[in-house]
Amino acid sequence: NAGVTQTPKFRILKIGQSMTLQCAQDMNHNYMYWYRQDPGMGLKLIYYSVGAGITDKGEVPNGYNVSRSTTEDFPLRLELAAPSQTSVYFCASSTEGQSGANVLTFGAGSRLTVL
Amino acid sequence: EDKVVQSPLSLVVHEGDTVTLNCSYEVTNFRSLLWYKQEKKAPTFLFMLTSSGIEKKSGRLSSILDKKELFSILNITATQTGDSAIYLCAVGRRNYGGSQGNLIFGKGTKLSVKP
């Protein structure tokens, strides 16, 4: 049981390049999330999904896109990378139900630097 | 806009000290309050609190929620250097949706425990 798997762990991009951060979970969780974490700023929600085929914008969606074609996968695409997107990105998932709701399982994180 | 405020933002103590971390919130449709510990990588789940006045305990860590005054505290007794981490508070909401999603994070408290 791998939990939430994110790749890559580290990446350096040049301004204007594009890339996709991959996220997969094997817990059959219906909810998935992408956060970014900047020093001293906590976790900011980029996009989230309540199930396959459904995605919604979070607080900081500009410059990103997502898709959710399967329950397991929730990739995050960065188009035209900018230095402001330098951050640590976390994918997370959770299940619905009173006992499990809101308890996120996080991936290990992806450190992205845009130069 | 809903918000979660943690204090202090950073704290330095010596091994053996007892610390109290604070989390206050203004959130509509409150469902749960969660504490996470983040060391060098992804946040890991500590506690979920849904009812006022009921203490959750795990070893030297304990937490309690006050839904009337809208805050929670996380206590760590007999601190050890391994307790050094960022402690994140998050509040879950009942109704999903909107740019904040269903889980709102505070900025975290950075705890440093010196030998």
Coordinates of N, CA and C in Angstrom, one line a residue:
Chain A
N1 N 0.8 -1.2 0.0 CA 0.0 0.0 0.0 C 0.9 1.2 0.0
A2 N 1.0 1.9 -1.2 CA 1.9 3.0 -1.3 C 1.4 4.3 -0.8
G3 N 0.0 4.5 -0.6 CA -0.5 5.8 -0.2 C -0.6 6.7 -1.3
V4 N 0.0 7.9 -1.2 CA 0.0 8.9 -2.2 C 1.4 9.1 -2.8
T5 N 1.6 8.9 -4.0 CA 2.9 8.9 -4.7 C 3.0 10.1 -5.6
Q6 N 4.0 11.0 -5.4 CA 4.2 12.1 -6.2 C 5.5 12.0 -6.9
T7 N 5.5 12.5 -8.2 CA 6.8 12.6 -8.9 C 6.8 13.8 -9.8
P8 N 7.9 14.4 -10.1 CA 9.2 14.1 -9.5 C 9.4 14.7 -8.1
K9 N 10.4 14.4 -7.4 CA 10.7 15.0 -6.0 C 11.3 16.3 -6.2
F10 N 12.1 16.5 -7.2 CA 12.8 17.8 -7.4 C 12.8 18.1 -8.9
R11 N 12.7 19.4 -9.2 CA 12.8 19.8 -10.6 C 13.2 21.2 -10.7
I12 N 14.0 21.5 -11.7 CA 14.4 22.9 -12.0 C 13.9 23.2 -13.4
L13 N 13.1 24.3 -13.5 CA 12.6 24.7 -14.8 C 13.1 26.0 -15.2
K14 N 13.2 26.3 -16.5 CA 13.5 27.6 -17.0 C 12.1 28.4 -17.1
I15 N 12.2 29.7 -17.0 CA 11.0 30.5 -17.3 C 10.4 30.2 -18.6
G16 N 9.1 29.9 -18.6 CA 8.4 29.7 -19.9 C 8.2 28.2 -20.2
Q17 N 9.0 27.3 -19.5 CA 8.8 25.9 -19.7 C 7.5 25.4 -19.1
S18 N 7.1 24.2 -19.5 CA 5.9 23.6 -19.0 C 6.3 22.2 -18.4
M19 N 5.5 21.8 -17.4 CA 5.8 20.4 -16.9 C 4.5 19.9 -16.2
T20 N 4.5 18.7 -15.9 CA 3.4 18.1 -15.2 C 3.9 17.4 -13.9
L21 N 3.3 17.7 -12.8 CA 3.6 17.0 -11.5 C 2.6 15.8 -11.5
Q22 N 3.1 14.6 -11.3 CA 2.2 13.5 -11.2 C 1.8 13.1 -9.8
C23 N 0.6 12.7 -9.6 CA 0.1 12.3 -8.3 C -0.8 11.1 -8.5
A24 N -0.5 10.0 -7.7 CA -1.4 8.8 -7.8 C -1.6 8.3 -6.3
Q25 N -2.8 7.8 -6.1 CA -3.1 7.3 -4.8 C -3.8 5.9 -5.0
D26 N -3.5 5.0 -4.1 CA -4.0 3.6 -4.2 C -5.0 3.3 -3.0
M27 N -5.6 4.3 -2.4 CA -6.5 4.0 -1.3 C -7.9 4.2 -1.7
N28 N -8.2 4.3 -2.9 CA -9.6 4.5 -3.4 C -10.3 5.7 -2.8
H29 N -9.5 6.8 -2.5 CA -10.0 8.0 -2.0 C -10.7 8.8 -3.1
N30 N -11.8 9.3 -2.8 CA -12.5 10.1 -3.9 C -12.0 11.6 -3.9
Y31 N -11.5 12.1 -2.8 CA -11.1 13.5 -2.8 C -9.6 13.6 -3.0
M32 N -9.2 14.5 -3.9 CA -7.8 14.7 -4.1 C -7.5 16.2 -4.2
Y33 N -6.3 16.6 -3.8 CA -6.0 18.0 -3.6 C -4.5 18.3 -4.1
W34 N -4.3 19.5 -4.6 CA -3.0 20.0 -4.8 C -2.8 21.3 -3.9
Y35 N -1.7 21.3 -3.1 CA -1.3 22.5 -2.3 C 0.1 22.9 -2.8
R36 N 0.3 24.2 -2.5 CA 1.7 24.7 -2.6 C 2.0 25.3 -1.2
Q37 N 3.3 25.1 -0.8 CA 3.7 25.6 0.4 C 4.9 26.5 0.3
D38 N 4.8 27.7 0.6 CA 5.9 28.7 0.6 C 6.3 29.0 2.0
P39 N 7.6 29.3 2.3 CA 8.1 29.5 3.6 C 7.2 30.5 4.4
G40 N 6.8 30.0 5.6 CA 6.0 30.9 6.5 C 4.6 31.2 6.1
M41 N 4.1 30.5 5.0 CA 2.8 30.8 4.5 C 1.8 29.7 4.6
G42 N 2.2 28.6 5.2 CA 1.2 27.5 5.3 C 1.0 26.9 4.0
L43 N -0.1 26.2 3.9 CA -0.5 25.4 2.7 C -1.6 26.2 2.0
K44 N -1.4 26.4 0.7 CA -2.4 27.1 -0.1 C -3.0 26.1 -1.1
L45 N -4.3 26.1 -1.2 CA -5.0 25.2 -2.1 C -4.9 25.7 -3.5
I46 N -4.5 24.8 -4.4 CA -4.4 25.2 -5.9 C -5.6 24.7 -6.6
Y47 N -5.9 23.4 -6.6 CA -7.0 22.8 -7.2 C -7.4 21.6 -6.3
Y48 N -8.7 21.2 -6.4 CA -9.1 20.0 -5.8 C -10.1 19.3 -6.6
S49 N -10.4 18.0 -6.2 CA -11.3 17.2 -7.0 C -12.1 16.3 -6.0
V50 N -13.4 16.3 -6.2 CA -14.2 15.4 -5.4 C -14.5 14.1 -6.0
G51 N -14.0 13.9 -7.2 CA -14.2 12.6 -7.8 C -13.8 12.6 -9.3
A52 N -13.7 11.5 -9.9 CA -13.2 11.4 -11.3 C -14.1 12.3 -12.2
G53 N -13.5 13.1 -13.0 CA -14.2 14.0 -13.9 C -14.7 15.3 -13.3
I54 N -14.4 15.6 -12.0 CA -14.8 16.8 -11.4 C -13.6 17.5 -10.7
T55 N -13.4 18.7 -11.1 CA -12.3 19.5 -10.5 C -12.8 20.9 -10.2
D56 N -12.2 21.5 -9.2 CA -12.5 22.9 -8.8 C -11.3 23.7 -8.5
K57 N -11.4 25.0 -8.7 CA -10.3 25.9 -8.4 C -10.2 26.1 -6.9
G58 N -8.9 26.2 -6.4 CA -8.7 26.6 -5.1 C -8.4 28.0 -5.0
E59 N -7.6 28.4 -4.0 CA -7.3 29.8 -3.7 C -6.3 30.4 -4.8
V60 N -5.4 29.6 -5.3 CA -4.3 30.1 -6.1 C -4.2 29.3 -7.4
P61 N -5.2 29.2 -8.2 CA -5.2 28.4 -9.4 C -4.4 28.9 -10.6
N62 N -4.2 30.2 -10.7 CA -3.6 30.8 -11.9 C -2.2 30.3 -12.2
G63 N -2.1 29.9 -13.5 CA -0.9 29.3 -14.0 C -0.8 27.8 -13.9
Y64 N -1.9 27.2 -13.4 CA -2.0 25.7 -13.2 C -3.2 25.1 -13.9
N65 N -3.1 23.9 -14.2 CA -4.3 23.1 -14.7 C -4.3 21.7 -14.1
V66 N -5.4 21.1 -14.0 CA -5.5 19.8 -13.5 C -6.5 19.0 -14.3
S67 N -6.4 17.7 -14.2 CA -7.4 16.8 -14.8 C -7.6 15.6 -13.8
R68 N -8.8 15.0 -13.8 CA -9.0 13.8 -13.0 C -9.8 12.8 -13.8
S69 N -9.1 12.1 -14.7 CA -9.8 11.1 -15.5 C -10.0 9.8 -14.8
T70 N -9.3 9.5 -13.7 CA -9.5 8.3 -13.0 C -9.5 8.7 -11.5
T71 N -10.0 7.7 -10.7 CA -10.0 8.0 -9.2 C -8.6 8.1 -8.7
E72 N -7.7 7.3 -9.3 CA -6.3 7.2 -8.8 C -5.4 8.4 -9.0
D73 N -5.6 9.0 -10.2 CA -4.6 10.0 -10.7 C -5.1 11.4 -10.7
F74 N -4.2 12.4 -10.3 CA -4.6 13.8 -10.3 C -3.4 14.6 -10.7
P75 N -3.0 14.7 -11.9 CA -1.8 15.4 -12.3 C -2.0 16.9 -12.3
L76 N -1.0 17.6 -12.0 CA -1.0 19.1 -12.0 C -0.1 19.6 -13.1
R77 N -0.6 20.4 -14.0 CA 0.2 20.9 -15.1 C 0.5 22.4 -14.9
L78 N 1.8 22.7 -15.0 CA 2.2 24.1 -15.0 C 2.5 24.5 -16.4
E79 N 1.8 25.6 -16.9 CA 2.0 26.1 -18.2 C 2.8 27.4 -18.1
L80 N 3.9 27.5 -18.9 CA 4.6 28.8 -18.9 C 5.1 29.1 -17.5
A81 N 6.0 28.3 -17.0 CA 6.5 28.5 -15.6 C 7.1 29.9 -15.4
A82 N 6.8 30.4 -14.2 CA 7.3 31.7 -13.7 C 8.0 31.5 -12.4
P83 N 8.9 32.5 -12.1 CA 9.6 32.4 -10.8 C 8.7 32.3 -9.6
S84 N 7.5 32.9 -9.7 CA 6.5 32.9 -8.6 C 6.0 31.5 -8.3
Q85 N 6.2 30.6 -9.2 CA 5.8 29.2 -9.0 C 6.8 28.3 -8.3
T86 N 7.9 28.9 -8.0 CA 8.9 28.2 -7.2 C 8.3 28.0 -5.8
S87 N 8.3 26.7 -5.5 CA 7.5 26.3 -4.2 C 7.7 24.8 -4.0
V88 N 7.2 24.4 -2.9 CA 7.0 22.9 -2.7 C 5.6 22.6 -2.8
Y89 N 5.3 21.6 -3.7 CA 4.0 21.2 -4.0 C 3.6 19.8 -3.3
F90 N 2.5 19.8 -2.7 CA 2.0 18.6 -2.1 C 0.7 18.2 -2.7
C91 N 0.6 16.9 -3.0 CA -0.7 16.3 -3.4 C -1.2 15.6 -2.2
A92 N -2.5 15.5 -2.1 CA -3.1 14.8 -0.9 C -4.4 14.2 -1.3
S93 N -4.9 13.3 -0.5 CA -6.2 12.6 -0.8 C -6.9 12.4 0.5
S94 N -8.2 12.2 0.4 CA -9.0 11.9 1.6 C -10.3 11.2 1.2
T95 N -10.9 10.6 2.2 CA -12.2 9.9 1.9 C -13.3 10.6 2.5
E96 N -14.5 10.4 2.1 CA -15.6 11.0 2.7 C -16.1 10.2 3.8
G97 N -17.0 10.6 4.6 CA -17.5 9.9 5.8 C -17.0 10.6 7.0
Q98 N -17.8 10.6 8.0 CA -17.6 11.4 9.2 C -16.2 11.1 9.8
S99 N -15.9 9.8 9.9 CA -14.6 9.5 10.6 C -13.4 9.8 9.8
G100 N -13.5 9.8 8.5 CA -12.3 10.0 7.7 C -12.3 11.4 7.0
A101 N -13.4 12.1 7.0 CA -13.5 13.3 6.3 C -12.4 14.3 6.8
N102 N -11.8 15.0 5.9 CA -10.8 16.0 6.2 C -9.5 15.5 6.7
V103 N -9.3 14.2 6.9 CA -8.0 13.6 7.3 C -7.3 13.4 6.0
L104 N -6.4 14.3 5.7 CA -5.6 14.1 4.4 C -4.4 13.2 4.6
T105 N -4.2 12.4 3.5 CA -2.9 11.7 3.4 C -2.1 12.4 2.4
F106 N -0.9 12.9 2.7 CA -0.1 13.7 1.8 C 0.9 12.8 1.1
G107 N 1.3 13.3 -0.1 CA 2.4 12.7 -0.8 C 3.7 13.4 -0.2
A108 N 4.8 12.9 -0.6 CA 6.1 13.4 0.0 C 6.5 14.8 -0.5
G109 N 5.9 15.3 -1.5 CA 6.2 16.6 -1.9 C 7.1 16.7 -3.1
S110 N 6.9 17.8 -3.9 CA 7.8 18.0 -5.1 C 8.3 19.4 -5.0
R111 N 9.7 19.5 -4.9 CA 10.3 20.9 -4.8 C 10.6 21.4 -6.2
L112 N 9.9 22.5 -6.6 CA 10.1 23.0 -7.9 C 10.8 24.4 -7.8
T113 N 11.8 24.5 -8.7 CA 12.5 25.8 -8.8 C 12.4 26.3 -10.2
V114 N 12.0 27.6 -10.4 CA 11.9 28.2 -11.7 C 12.9 29.3 -11.8
L115 N 13.8 29.1 -12.7 CA 14.9 30.1 -12.9 C 14.8 30.9 -14.2
Chain B
E1 N -14.3 35.8 4.5 CA -13.6 34.6 4.2 C -13.2 33.9 5.5
D2 N -13.4 32.6 5.5 CA -13.0 31.8 6.6 C -11.5 31.8 6.9
K3 N -11.1 31.8 8.2 CA -9.6 31.8 8.4 C -9.3 31.0 9.7
V4 N -8.0 30.6 9.7 CA -7.5 29.9 10.8 C -6.2 30.6 11.2
V5 N -6.0 30.9 12.5 CA -4.9 31.7 12.9 C -4.1 30.9 14.0
Q6 N -2.9 30.7 13.8 CA -2.1 30.0 14.8 C -1.1 30.9 15.5
S7 N -0.8 30.6 16.8 CA 0.1 31.4 17.5 C 0.8 30.5 18.5
P8 N 2.1 30.8 18.8 CA 2.9 31.7 18.1 C 3.4 31.2 16.8
L9 N 4.0 32.0 15.9 CA 4.4 31.5 14.6 C 5.7 30.7 14.8
S10 N 6.5 31.0 15.8 CA 7.7 30.2 16.1 C 8.0 30.2 17.5
L11 N 8.7 29.2 18.0 CA 8.9 29.0 19.4 C 10.2 28.2 19.6
V12 N 11.0 28.6 20.5 CA 12.2 27.9 20.8 C 12.2 27.5 22.3
V13 N 12.4 26.2 22.6 CA 12.3 25.8 23.9 C 13.5 24.8 24.1
H14 N 13.7 24.4 25.4 CA 14.7 23.4 25.7 C 14.1 22.1 26.0
E15 N 14.8 21.0 25.8 CA 14.3 19.7 26.1 C 13.8 19.6 27.5
G16 N 12.7 19.0 27.6 CA 12.0 18.8 28.9 C 10.9 19.9 29.2
D17 N 11.0 21.0 28.4 CA 9.9 22.0 28.6 C 8.6 21.5 28.2
T18 N 7.5 22.2 28.6 CA 6.2 21.9 28.2 C 5.8 23.1 27.3
V19 N 5.2 22.8 26.2 CA 4.7 23.9 25.2 C 3.2 23.8 25.0
T20 N 2.6 24.9 24.7 CA 1.2 25.0 24.3 C 1.1 25.8 23.0
L21 N 0.6 25.2 22.0 CA 0.4 25.8 20.7 C -1.1 26.1 20.5
N22 N -1.4 27.3 20.0 CA -2.7 27.8 19.9 C -3.2 27.8 18.4
C23 N -4.5 27.6 18.3 CA -5.2 27.7 17.0 C -6.6 28.3 17.2
S24 N -6.8 29.4 16.6 CA -8.2 30.0 16.7 C -8.8 30.0 15.3
Y25 N -10.1 30.0 15.2 CA -10.7 29.9 13.8 C -12.0 30.7 13.7
E26 N -12.2 31.2 12.5 CA -13.5 31.7 12.2 C -13.9 31.0 10.9
V27 N -14.8 30.0 11.0 CA -15.1 29.1 9.9 C -16.6 28.8 9.9
T28 N -17.2 29.0 8.8 CA -18.6 28.6 8.7 C -18.7 27.1 8.5
N29 N -19.8 26.6 8.9 CA -20.1 25.2 8.8 C -19.0 24.3 9.3
F30 N -18.5 24.6 10.5 CA -17.5 23.8 11.1 C -17.8 22.4 11.2
R31 N -16.8 21.5 10.9 CA -17.0 20.1 10.9 C -15.9 19.4 11.9
S32 N -14.7 19.9 11.8 CA -13.6 19.2 12.5 C -12.4 20.2 12.6
L33 N -11.6 19.9 13.6 CA -10.3 20.6 13.7 C -9.2 19.6 13.7
L34 N -8.2 19.8 12.9 CA -7.1 18.8 12.8 C -5.8 19.4 13.1
W35 N -4.9 18.6 13.7 CA -3.5 19.0 13.9 C -2.6 18.0 13.1
Y36 N -1.6 18.6 12.4 CA -0.6 17.9 11.7 C 0.7 18.3 12.1
K37 N 1.7 17.4 12.0 CA 3.1 17.6 12.3 C 3.8 17.5 11.0
Q38 N 4.7 18.5 10.7 CA 5.5 18.5 9.5 C 6.9 18.7 9.8
E39 N 7.7 17.6 9.6 CA 9.1 17.7 9.7 C 9.7 18.1 8.4
K40 N 10.6 17.4 7.9 CA 11.2 17.9 6.7 C 10.4 17.6 5.4
K41 N 9.4 16.7 5.5 CA 8.7 16.4 4.3 C 7.2 16.7 4.5
A42 N 6.4 15.7 4.2 CA 4.9 15.9 4.2 C 4.3 16.0 5.6
P43 N 3.2 16.7 5.7 CA 2.5 16.7 7.0 C 2.0 15.3 7.4
T44 N 2.1 15.0 8.6 CA 1.5 13.8 9.1 C 0.4 14.1 10.1
F45 N -0.6 13.3 10.1 CA -1.8 13.5 10.9 C -1.5 13.2 12.4
L46 N -2.0 14.1 13.3 CA -1.9 13.9 14.7 C -3.2 13.6 15.3
F47 N -4.1 14.6 15.3 CA -5.4 14.5 15.9 C -6.5 15.1 15.1
M48 N -7.7 14.6 15.2 CA -8.9 15.2 14.7 C -9.9 15.4 15.9
L49 N -10.4 16.6 16.0 CA -11.3 17.0 17.1 C -12.6 17.5 16.6
T50 N -13.7 17.0 17.1 CA -15.0 17.4 16.6 C -15.9 17.9 17.8
S51 N -15.6 17.5 19.0 CA -16.4 17.8 20.1 C -15.7 18.7 21.1
S52 N -16.3 19.6 21.7 CA -15.7 20.5 22.7 C -15.4 19.7 24.0
G53 N -14.3 20.1 24.6 CA -14.0 19.6 25.9 C -13.5 18.2 26.0
I54 N -13.4 17.5 25.0 CA -12.9 16.1 25.0 C -11.4 16.1 24.6
E55 N -10.6 15.7 25.5 CA -9.1 15.7 25.2 C -8.7 14.5 24.4
K56 N -8.0 14.8 23.3 CA -7.3 13.7 22.6 C -5.9 13.6 23.0
K57 N -5.4 12.4 23.2 CA -4.1 12.2 23.8 C -3.3 11.1 23.0
S58 N -2.0 11.4 22.8 CA -1.2 10.4 22.2 C 0.2 10.6 22.8
G59 N 0.6 9.8 23.7 CA 1.9 9.9 24.4 C 2.0 11.2 25.1
R60 N 3.0 12.0 24.7 CA 3.3 13.3 25.3 C 2.4 14.4 24.7
L61 N 1.7 14.1 23.6 CA 0.9 15.1 23.0 C -0.5 15.0 23.4
S62 N -1.2 16.2 23.5 CA -2.6 16.2 23.8 C -3.2 17.4 23.2
S63 N -4.5 17.3 22.9 CA -5.2 18.5 22.3 C -6.6 18.5 22.7
I64 N -7.2 19.8 22.8 CA -8.6 19.9 23.2 C -9.2 21.1 22.3
L65 N -10.5 21.0 22.2 CA -11.2 21.9 21.3 C -12.2 22.7 22.2
D66 N -12.4 24.0 21.9 CA -13.4 24.8 22.6 C -14.2 25.4 21.4
K67 N -15.4 24.8 21.2 CA -16.2 25.3 20.0 C -17.0 26.6 20.4
K68 N -17.1 26.9 21.6 CA -17.7 28.1 22.0 C -16.8 29.3 21.8
E69 N -15.6 29.2 22.2 CA -14.6 30.2 22.1 C -13.8 30.1 20.7
L70 N -14.0 29.1 20.0 CA -13.5 28.9 18.6 C -11.9 28.8 18.7
F71 N -11.4 27.9 19.5 CA -10.0 27.7 19.5 C -9.7 26.2 19.9
S72 N -8.4 25.9 19.7 CA -7.9 24.6 20.1 C -6.5 24.8 20.6
I73 N -6.0 24.0 21.5 CA -4.6 24.0 21.9 C -4.0 22.6 21.7
L74 N -2.7 22.6 21.4 CA -1.9 21.4 21.3 C -0.9 21.5 22.4
N75 N -0.8 20.6 23.3 CA 0.2 20.6 24.3 C 1.2 19.5 24.1
I76 N 2.4 19.8 24.3 CA 3.5 18.8 24.3 C 4.3 18.9 25.6
T77 N 4.3 17.8 26.3 CA 5.0 17.8 27.6 C 6.4 17.1 27.4
A78 N 7.3 17.5 28.3 CA 8.6 16.8 28.3 C 9.2 16.8 26.9
T79 N 9.3 18.0 26.3 CA 9.7 18.0 24.8 C 11.0 17.4 24.6
Q80 N 11.2 16.8 23.4 CA 12.4 16.2 23.0 C 12.8 16.9 21.6
T81 N 14.1 16.7 21.3 CA 14.6 17.3 20.0 C 13.8 16.8 18.8
G82 N 13.3 15.6 18.9 CA 12.5 15.0 17.8 C 11.1 15.7 17.7
D83 N 10.7 16.5 18.6 CA 9.5 17.2 18.5 C 9.6 18.5 17.6
S84 N 10.9 18.8 17.3 CA 11.1 20.0 16.4 C 10.4 19.8 15.1
A85 N 9.6 20.7 14.7 CA 8.8 20.5 13.5 C 7.9 21.8 13.3
I86 N 7.2 21.8 12.2 CA 6.1 22.8 12.1 C 4.8 22.1 12.4
Y87 N 4.0 22.7 13.3 CA 2.7 22.1 13.6 C 1.6 22.9 12.9
L88 N 0.8 22.2 12.1 CA -0.2 22.8 11.3 C -1.6 22.5 11.9
C89 N -2.4 23.6 12.0 CA -3.8 23.4 12.4 C -4.6 23.6 11.2
A90 N -5.7 22.8 11.0 CA -6.6 22.9 9.9 C -8.0 22.7 10.4
V91 N -8.9 23.5 9.8 CA -10.3 23.3 10.2 C -11.1 22.8 8.9
G92 N -11.9 21.8 9.1 CA -12.7 21.2 8.1 C -14.1 21.8 8.1
R93 N -14.7 22.0 7.0 CA -16.0 22.5 6.9 C -16.9 21.4 6.3
R94 N -18.2 21.6 6.6 CA -19.2 20.6 6.2 C -19.5 20.7 4.7
N95 N -19.7 21.9 4.2 CA -20.1 22.0 2.8 C -18.9 22.2 1.9
Y96 N -18.7 21.3 1.1 CA -17.6 21.4 0.1 C -17.8 22.5 -0.9
G97 N -16.8 23.1 -1.3 CA -17.0 24.0 -2.4 C -16.3 25.4 -2.1
G98 N -16.2 26.2 -3.1 CA -15.5 27.5 -3.0 C -14.0 27.3 -3.1
S99 N -13.4 28.5 -3.2 CA -11.9 28.5 -3.5 C -11.1 28.0 -2.3
Q100 N -11.7 27.9 -1.1 CA -10.9 27.5 0.1 C -11.1 26.0 0.2
G101 N -11.9 25.3 -0.5 CA -12.1 23.9 -0.4 C -12.8 23.6 0.9
N102 N -12.6 22.4 1.4 CA -13.3 22.0 2.7 C -12.3 21.9 3.9
L103 N -11.0 22.3 3.7 CA -10.1 22.2 4.8 C -9.2 23.5 4.7
I104 N -9.2 24.3 5.8 CA -8.5 25.5 5.8 C -7.3 25.4 6.8
F105 N -6.1 25.7 6.3 CA -4.9 25.6 7.1 C -4.5 26.9 7.7
G106 N -4.0 26.9 8.9 CA -3.3 28.0 9.4 C -1.8 28.0 8.9
K107 N -1.1 29.1 9.2 CA 0.3 29.2 8.7 C 1.3 28.3 9.4
G108 N 0.9 27.7 10.5 CA 1.8 26.8 11.2 C 2.6 27.5 12.4
T109 N 3.0 26.7 13.3 CA 3.9 27.1 14.4 C 5.2 26.3 14.2
K110 N 6.3 27.0 14.1 CA 7.6 26.3 14.0 C 8.2 26.2 15.4
L111 N 8.3 24.9 15.8 CA 8.8 24.6 17.1 C 10.2 24.1 17.0
S112 N 11.1 24.7 17.7 CA 12.5 24.2 17.8 C 12.8 23.8 19.2
V113 N 13.2 22.6 19.4 CA 13.6 22.1 20.8 C 15.1 21.9 20.8
K114 N 15.7 22.7 21.7 CA 17.2 22.7 21.9 C 17.6 21.6 22.9
P115 N 18.7 21.0 22.7 CA 19.2 20.0 23.7 C 19.5 20.6 25.0

